[in-house]
Amino acid sequence: MPSSSIMVGECLVGEGVEVAHVDLLIGPKDGPVGHAFANSLVSQTQGHTSLLALVTLNLQPKPSTIIVNKVTMKGGDQADLMFGPGAAAVAKAVVDSVEEGVIPKEHAEDWCIIAGVFIHWDAKDKQKIYDWNYQAVKEAIRRAVNGEPSIDEVLSKKDSVKHPLA
């Protein structure tokens, strides 16, 4: 496990307009991730609404998790997908990561998570959004906690891979 107070993870799962691309920070509540967590929750702006991930109403996962949208919300349908299947997937992935030991249970109260979630404005399929965001969050958490990719992996692949959008 990294010794840093900020653990960073990323993962892309799926395809098309329902693709899940998650950027994630994990760290102690009393460190930089905790400060960003609090600032995000109290610094709402139009089109960028941070929300607590919830397993169900009145039951938040541990570590406490906030979801930030990576694109501007452009309507009710997109917001419903973020607040519904997107948020549910994030919360379940966090809880399952604790249950599976990826996130040490002893840090469930003193760590927090910020999950940047992408929901495309043309997305429609709730099941794909749930499934792919669940997978992406679980993998981003695993990568963050394990410090992946390693610098050796990055160096060994940097000349043989191409960014898909470049």
PDB file of C-alpha atoms in Angstrom:
ATOM      1  CA  MET A   1       0.000   0.000   0.000  1.00  0.00           C
ATOM      2  CA  PRO A   2       1.366   3.447  -0.877  1.00  0.00           C
ATOM      3  CA  SER A   3       2.656   5.667   1.896  1.00  0.00           C
ATOM      4  CA  SER A   4       1.136   8.761   0.278  1.00  0.00           C
ATOM      5  CA  SER A   5      -1.761  10.679   1.796  1.00  0.00           C
ATOM      6  CA  ILE A   6      -3.283  10.831  -1.696  1.00  0.00           C
ATOM      7  CA  MET A   7      -3.905   7.593  -3.562  1.00  0.00           C
ATOM      8  CA  VAL A   8      -4.973   8.009  -7.196  1.00  0.00           C
ATOM      9  CA  GLY A   9      -6.831   5.520  -9.393  1.00  0.00           C
ATOM     10  CA  GLU A  10      -8.390   5.570 -12.843  1.00  0.00           C
ATOM     11  CA  CYS A  11     -10.298   3.100 -14.978  1.00  0.00           C
ATOM     12  CA  LEU A  12     -12.330   3.013 -18.172  1.00  0.00           C
ATOM     13  CA  VAL A  13     -14.872   0.229 -18.761  1.00  0.00           C
ATOM     14  CA  GLY A  14     -17.398  -0.213 -21.556  1.00  0.00           C
ATOM     15  CA  GLU A  15     -18.040   1.542 -24.814  1.00  0.00           C
ATOM     16  CA  GLY A  16     -20.328   3.966 -26.573  1.00  0.00           C
ATOM     17  CA  VAL A  17     -22.292   6.615 -24.728  1.00  0.00           C
ATOM     18  CA  GLU A  18     -22.643   4.438 -21.609  1.00  0.00           C
ATOM     19  CA  VAL A  19     -18.853   4.118 -21.177  1.00  0.00           C
ATOM     20  CA  ALA A  20     -17.667   4.499 -17.595  1.00  0.00           C
ATOM     21  CA  HIS A  21     -14.529   6.547 -17.037  1.00  0.00           C
ATOM     22  CA  VAL A  22     -13.701   7.045 -13.381  1.00  0.00           C
ATOM     23  CA  ASP A  23     -10.983   9.187 -11.805  1.00  0.00           C
ATOM     24  CA  LEU A  24     -10.626   8.552  -8.102  1.00  0.00           C
ATOM     25  CA  LEU A  25      -8.818   9.894  -5.042  1.00  0.00           C
ATOM     26  CA  ILE A  26      -8.560   8.080  -1.708  1.00  0.00           C
ATOM     27  CA  GLY A  27      -6.938   9.388   1.424  1.00  0.00           C
ATOM     28  CA  PRO A  28      -7.312  10.287   5.073  1.00  0.00           C
ATOM     29  CA  LYS A  29     -10.150  12.624   6.033  1.00  0.00           C
ATOM     30  CA  ASP A  30      -7.645  14.904   7.792  1.00  0.00           C
ATOM     31  CA  GLY A  31      -5.407  15.184   4.709  1.00  0.00           C
ATOM     32  CA  PRO A  32      -5.637  16.772   1.259  1.00  0.00           C
ATOM     33  CA  VAL A  33      -8.300  14.335   0.006  1.00  0.00           C
ATOM     34  CA  GLY A  34     -10.460  15.067   3.049  1.00  0.00           C
ATOM     35  CA  HIS A  35     -10.112  18.805   2.495  1.00  0.00           C
ATOM     36  CA  ALA A  36     -11.049  18.431  -1.194  1.00  0.00           C
ATOM     37  CA  PHE A  37     -13.975  16.195  -0.154  1.00  0.00           C
ATOM     38  CA  ALA A  38     -15.381  18.859   2.179  1.00  0.00           C
ATOM     39  CA  ASN A  39     -14.781  21.685  -0.294  1.00  0.00           C
ATOM     40  CA  SER A  40     -16.510  19.768  -3.058  1.00  0.00           C
ATOM     41  CA  LEU A  41     -19.571  19.115  -0.950  1.00  0.00           C
ATOM     42  CA  VAL A  42     -20.013  22.750   0.074  1.00  0.00           C
ATOM     43  CA  SER A  43     -18.933  24.396  -3.207  1.00  0.00           C
ATOM     44  CA  GLN A  44     -21.710  23.423  -5.594  1.00  0.00           C
ATOM     45  CA  THR A  45     -21.935  25.120  -8.996  1.00  0.00           C
ATOM     46  CA  GLN A  46     -24.614  24.958 -11.662  1.00  0.00           C
ATOM     47  CA  GLY A  47     -24.167  21.812 -13.753  1.00  0.00           C
ATOM     48  CA  HIS A  48     -21.586  20.363 -11.340  1.00  0.00           C
ATOM     49  CA  THR A  49     -23.376  18.937  -8.346  1.00  0.00           C
ATOM     50  CA  SER A  50     -21.309  16.876  -5.925  1.00  0.00           C
ATOM     51  CA  LEU A  51     -23.278  14.230  -4.102  1.00  0.00           C
ATOM     52  CA  LEU A  52     -22.663  11.666  -1.431  1.00  0.00           C
ATOM     53  CA  ALA A  53     -22.681   8.111  -2.702  1.00  0.00           C
ATOM     54  CA  LEU A  54     -25.407   6.103  -0.977  1.00  0.00           C
ATOM     55  CA  VAL A  55     -25.999   2.377  -0.733  1.00  0.00           C
ATOM     56  CA  THR A  56     -29.623   3.383  -0.172  1.00  0.00           C
ATOM     57  CA  LEU A  57     -31.232   6.417   1.407  1.00  0.00           C
ATOM     58  CA  ASN A  58     -29.765   7.076   4.862  1.00  0.00           C
ATOM     59  CA  LEU A  59     -26.988   4.482   4.382  1.00  0.00           C
ATOM     60  CA  GLN A  60     -23.710   5.849   3.046  1.00  0.00           C
ATOM     61  CA  PRO A  61     -20.764   3.578   2.319  1.00  0.00           C
ATOM     62  CA  LYS A  62     -17.624   3.646   4.373  1.00  0.00           C
ATOM     63  CA  PRO A  63     -15.222   5.165   3.526  1.00  0.00           C
ATOM     64  CA  SER A  64     -17.462   8.174   2.967  1.00  0.00           C
ATOM     65  CA  THR A  65     -17.576   8.801  -0.767  1.00  0.00           C
ATOM     66  CA  ILE A  66     -18.487  11.835  -2.811  1.00  0.00           C
ATOM     67  CA  ILE A  67     -19.264  11.729  -6.511  1.00  0.00           C
ATOM     68  CA  VAL A  68     -18.297  14.622  -8.758  1.00  0.00           C
ATOM     69  CA  ASN A  69     -19.497  14.730 -12.344  1.00  0.00           C
ATOM     70  CA  LYS A  70     -16.758  15.041 -14.951  1.00  0.00           C
ATOM     71  CA  VAL A  71     -19.013  16.750 -17.495  1.00  0.00           C
ATOM     72  CA  THR A  72     -21.620  19.462 -17.084  1.00  0.00           C
ATOM     73  CA  MET A  73     -25.081  18.087 -16.395  1.00  0.00           C
ATOM     74  CA  LYS A  74     -27.259  19.199 -19.294  1.00  0.00           C
ATOM     75  CA  GLY A  75     -30.671  17.952 -18.231  1.00  0.00           C
ATOM     76  CA  GLY A  76     -32.831  15.889 -15.944  1.00  0.00           C
ATOM     77  CA  ASP A  77     -32.272  12.587 -17.745  1.00  0.00           C
ATOM     78  CA  GLN A  78     -28.499  12.857 -17.350  1.00  0.00           C
ATOM     79  CA  ALA A  79     -28.851  13.904 -13.697  1.00  0.00           C
ATOM     80  CA  ASP A  80     -31.196  10.963 -13.029  1.00  0.00           C
ATOM     81  CA  LEU A  81     -28.549   8.581 -14.389  1.00  0.00           C
ATOM     82  CA  MET A  82     -25.862  10.134 -12.186  1.00  0.00           C
ATOM     83  CA  PHE A  83     -28.018  10.230  -9.033  1.00  0.00           C
ATOM     84  CA  GLY A  84     -29.462   6.757  -9.738  1.00  0.00           C
ATOM     85  CA  PRO A  85     -27.425   3.956 -11.323  1.00  0.00           C
ATOM     86  CA  GLY A  86     -24.166   5.943 -11.339  1.00  0.00           C
ATOM     87  CA  ALA A  87     -24.304   6.761  -7.634  1.00  0.00           C
ATOM     88  CA  ALA A  88     -25.549   3.286  -6.676  1.00  0.00           C
ATOM     89  CA  ALA A  89     -22.683   1.655  -8.591  1.00  0.00           C
ATOM     90  CA  VAL A  90     -20.090   3.834  -6.876  1.00  0.00           C
ATOM     91  CA  ALA A  91     -21.451   3.123  -3.379  1.00  0.00           C
ATOM     92  CA  LYS A  92     -21.682  -0.651  -3.951  1.00  0.00           C
ATOM     93  CA  ALA A  93     -18.149  -0.774  -5.390  1.00  0.00           C
ATOM     94  CA  VAL A  94     -16.794   1.009  -2.292  1.00  0.00           C
ATOM     95  CA  VAL A  95     -18.580  -1.296   0.142  1.00  0.00           C
ATOM     96  CA  ASP A  96     -17.558  -4.406  -1.795  1.00  0.00           C
ATOM     97  CA  SER A  97     -13.940  -3.177  -1.865  1.00  0.00           C
ATOM     98  CA  VAL A  98     -13.972  -3.014   1.941  1.00  0.00           C
ATOM     99  CA  GLU A  99     -15.660  -6.406   2.238  1.00  0.00           C
ATOM    100  CA  GLU A 100     -13.054  -7.947  -0.094  1.00  0.00           C
ATOM    101  CA  GLY A 101     -10.156  -6.379   1.837  1.00  0.00           C
ATOM    102  CA  VAL A 102      -8.973  -4.088  -0.963  1.00  0.00           C
ATOM    103  CA  ILE A 103      -9.714  -1.138   1.303  1.00  0.00           C
ATOM    104  CA  PRO A 104      -8.553  -2.151   4.787  1.00  0.00           C
ATOM    105  CA  LYS A 105     -11.556  -2.215   7.130  1.00  0.00           C
ATOM    106  CA  GLU A 106      -9.539  -0.332   9.762  1.00  0.00           C
ATOM    107  CA  HIS A 107      -9.464   2.674   7.390  1.00  0.00           C
ATOM    108  CA  ALA A 108     -13.206   2.671   6.603  1.00  0.00           C
ATOM    109  CA  GLU A 109     -13.859   5.518   9.058  1.00  0.00           C
ATOM    110  CA  ASP A 110     -10.726   7.633   8.607  1.00  0.00           C
ATOM    111  CA  TRP A 111     -10.378   7.572   4.789  1.00  0.00           C
ATOM    112  CA  CYS A 112     -12.648   9.235   2.256  1.00  0.00           C
ATOM    113  CA  ILE A 113     -13.048   8.875  -1.501  1.00  0.00           C
ATOM    114  CA  ILE A 114     -13.727  11.331  -4.295  1.00  0.00           C
ATOM    115  CA  ALA A 115     -14.976   9.610  -7.449  1.00  0.00           C
ATOM    116  CA  GLY A 116     -15.095  11.580 -10.672  1.00  0.00           C
ATOM    117  CA  VAL A 117     -17.794   9.915 -12.769  1.00  0.00           C
ATOM    118  CA  PHE A 118     -18.566  10.464 -16.441  1.00  0.00           C
ATOM    119  CA  ILE A 119     -22.175  10.114 -17.586  1.00  0.00           C
ATOM    120  CA  HIS A 120     -22.596  11.069 -21.246  1.00  0.00           C
ATOM    121  CA  TRP A 121     -25.536  13.375 -21.985  1.00  0.00           C
ATOM    122  CA  ASP A 122     -26.869  10.861 -24.575  1.00  0.00           C
ATOM    123  CA  ALA A 123     -26.581   7.807 -22.287  1.00  0.00           C
ATOM    124  CA  LYS A 124     -29.796   5.821 -21.714  1.00  0.00           C
ATOM    125  CA  ASP A 125     -29.061   2.238 -20.610  1.00  0.00           C
ATOM    126  CA  LYS A 126     -29.284   2.209 -16.804  1.00  0.00           C
ATOM    127  CA  GLN A 127     -27.965  -1.344 -16.477  1.00  0.00           C
ATOM    128  CA  LYS A 128     -24.812  -0.631 -18.521  1.00  0.00           C
ATOM    129  CA  ILE A 129     -24.234   2.558 -16.550  1.00  0.00           C
ATOM    130  CA  TYR A 130     -24.537   0.636 -13.287  1.00  0.00           C
ATOM    131  CA  ASP A 131     -22.468  -2.372 -14.362  1.00  0.00           C
ATOM    132  CA  TRP A 132     -19.662  -0.453 -16.044  1.00  0.00           C
ATOM    133  CA  ASN A 133     -19.355   2.195 -13.325  1.00  0.00           C
ATOM    134  CA  TYR A 134     -19.313  -0.514 -10.666  1.00  0.00           C
ATOM    135  CA  GLN A 135     -16.465  -2.288 -12.458  1.00  0.00           C
ATOM    136  CA  ALA A 136     -14.580   0.951 -13.127  1.00  0.00           C
ATOM    137  CA  VAL A 137     -14.809   2.145  -9.514  1.00  0.00           C
ATOM    138  CA  LYS A 138     -13.715  -1.222  -8.111  1.00  0.00           C
ATOM    139  CA  GLU A 139     -10.721  -1.310 -10.449  1.00  0.00           C
ATOM    140  CA  ALA A 140      -9.823   2.346  -9.795  1.00  0.00           C
ATOM    141  CA  ILE A 141      -9.904   1.670  -6.041  1.00  0.00           C
ATOM    142  CA  ARG A 142      -7.702  -1.406  -6.436  1.00  0.00           C
ATOM    143  CA  ARG A 143      -5.215   0.512  -8.556  1.00  0.00           C
ATOM    144  CA  ALA A 144      -5.163   3.452  -6.133  1.00  0.00           C
ATOM    145  CA  VAL A 145      -4.644   1.365  -3.015  1.00  0.00           C
ATOM    146  CA  ASN A 146      -1.966  -0.765  -4.715  1.00  0.00           C
ATOM    147  CA  GLY A 147      -0.158   2.190  -6.308  1.00  0.00           C
ATOM    148  CA  GLU A 148      -0.811   0.934  -9.843  1.00  0.00           C
ATOM    149  CA  PRO A 149       0.422   1.291 -12.420  1.00  0.00           C
ATOM    150  CA  SER A 150       3.977   1.196 -11.121  1.00  0.00           C
ATOM    151  CA  ILE A 151       6.504   3.567 -12.596  1.00  0.00           C
ATOM    152  CA  ASP A 152       8.260   0.549 -14.137  1.00  0.00           C
ATOM    153  CA  GLU A 153       5.055  -0.401 -15.979  1.00  0.00           C
ATOM    154  CA  VAL A 154       4.581   3.160 -17.229  1.00  0.00           C
ATOM    155  CA  LEU A 155       8.188   3.355 -18.429  1.00  0.00           C
ATOM    156  CA  SER A 156       8.039  -0.030 -20.138  1.00  0.00           C
ATOM    157  CA  LYS A 157       4.837   0.823 -22.056  1.00  0.00           C
ATOM    158  CA  LYS A 158       5.234   4.538 -22.803  1.00  0.00           C
ATOM    159  CA  ASP A 159       6.674   4.048 -26.305  1.00  0.00           C
ATOM    160  CA  SER A 160       4.486   1.117 -27.352  1.00  0.00           C
ATOM    161  CA  VAL A 161       1.015   2.446 -26.541  1.00  0.00           C
ATOM    162  CA  LYS A 162      -1.020   5.290 -27.978  1.00  0.00           C
ATOM    163  CA  HIS A 163      -3.670   7.406 -26.289  1.00  0.00           C
ATOM    164  CA  PRO A 164      -6.961   6.500 -28.014  1.00  0.00           C
ATOM    165  CA  LEU A 165      -8.072  10.123 -28.354  1.00  0.00           C
ATOM    166  CA  ALA A 166      -4.709  11.605 -29.400  1.00  0.00           C
TER     167      ALA A 166
END
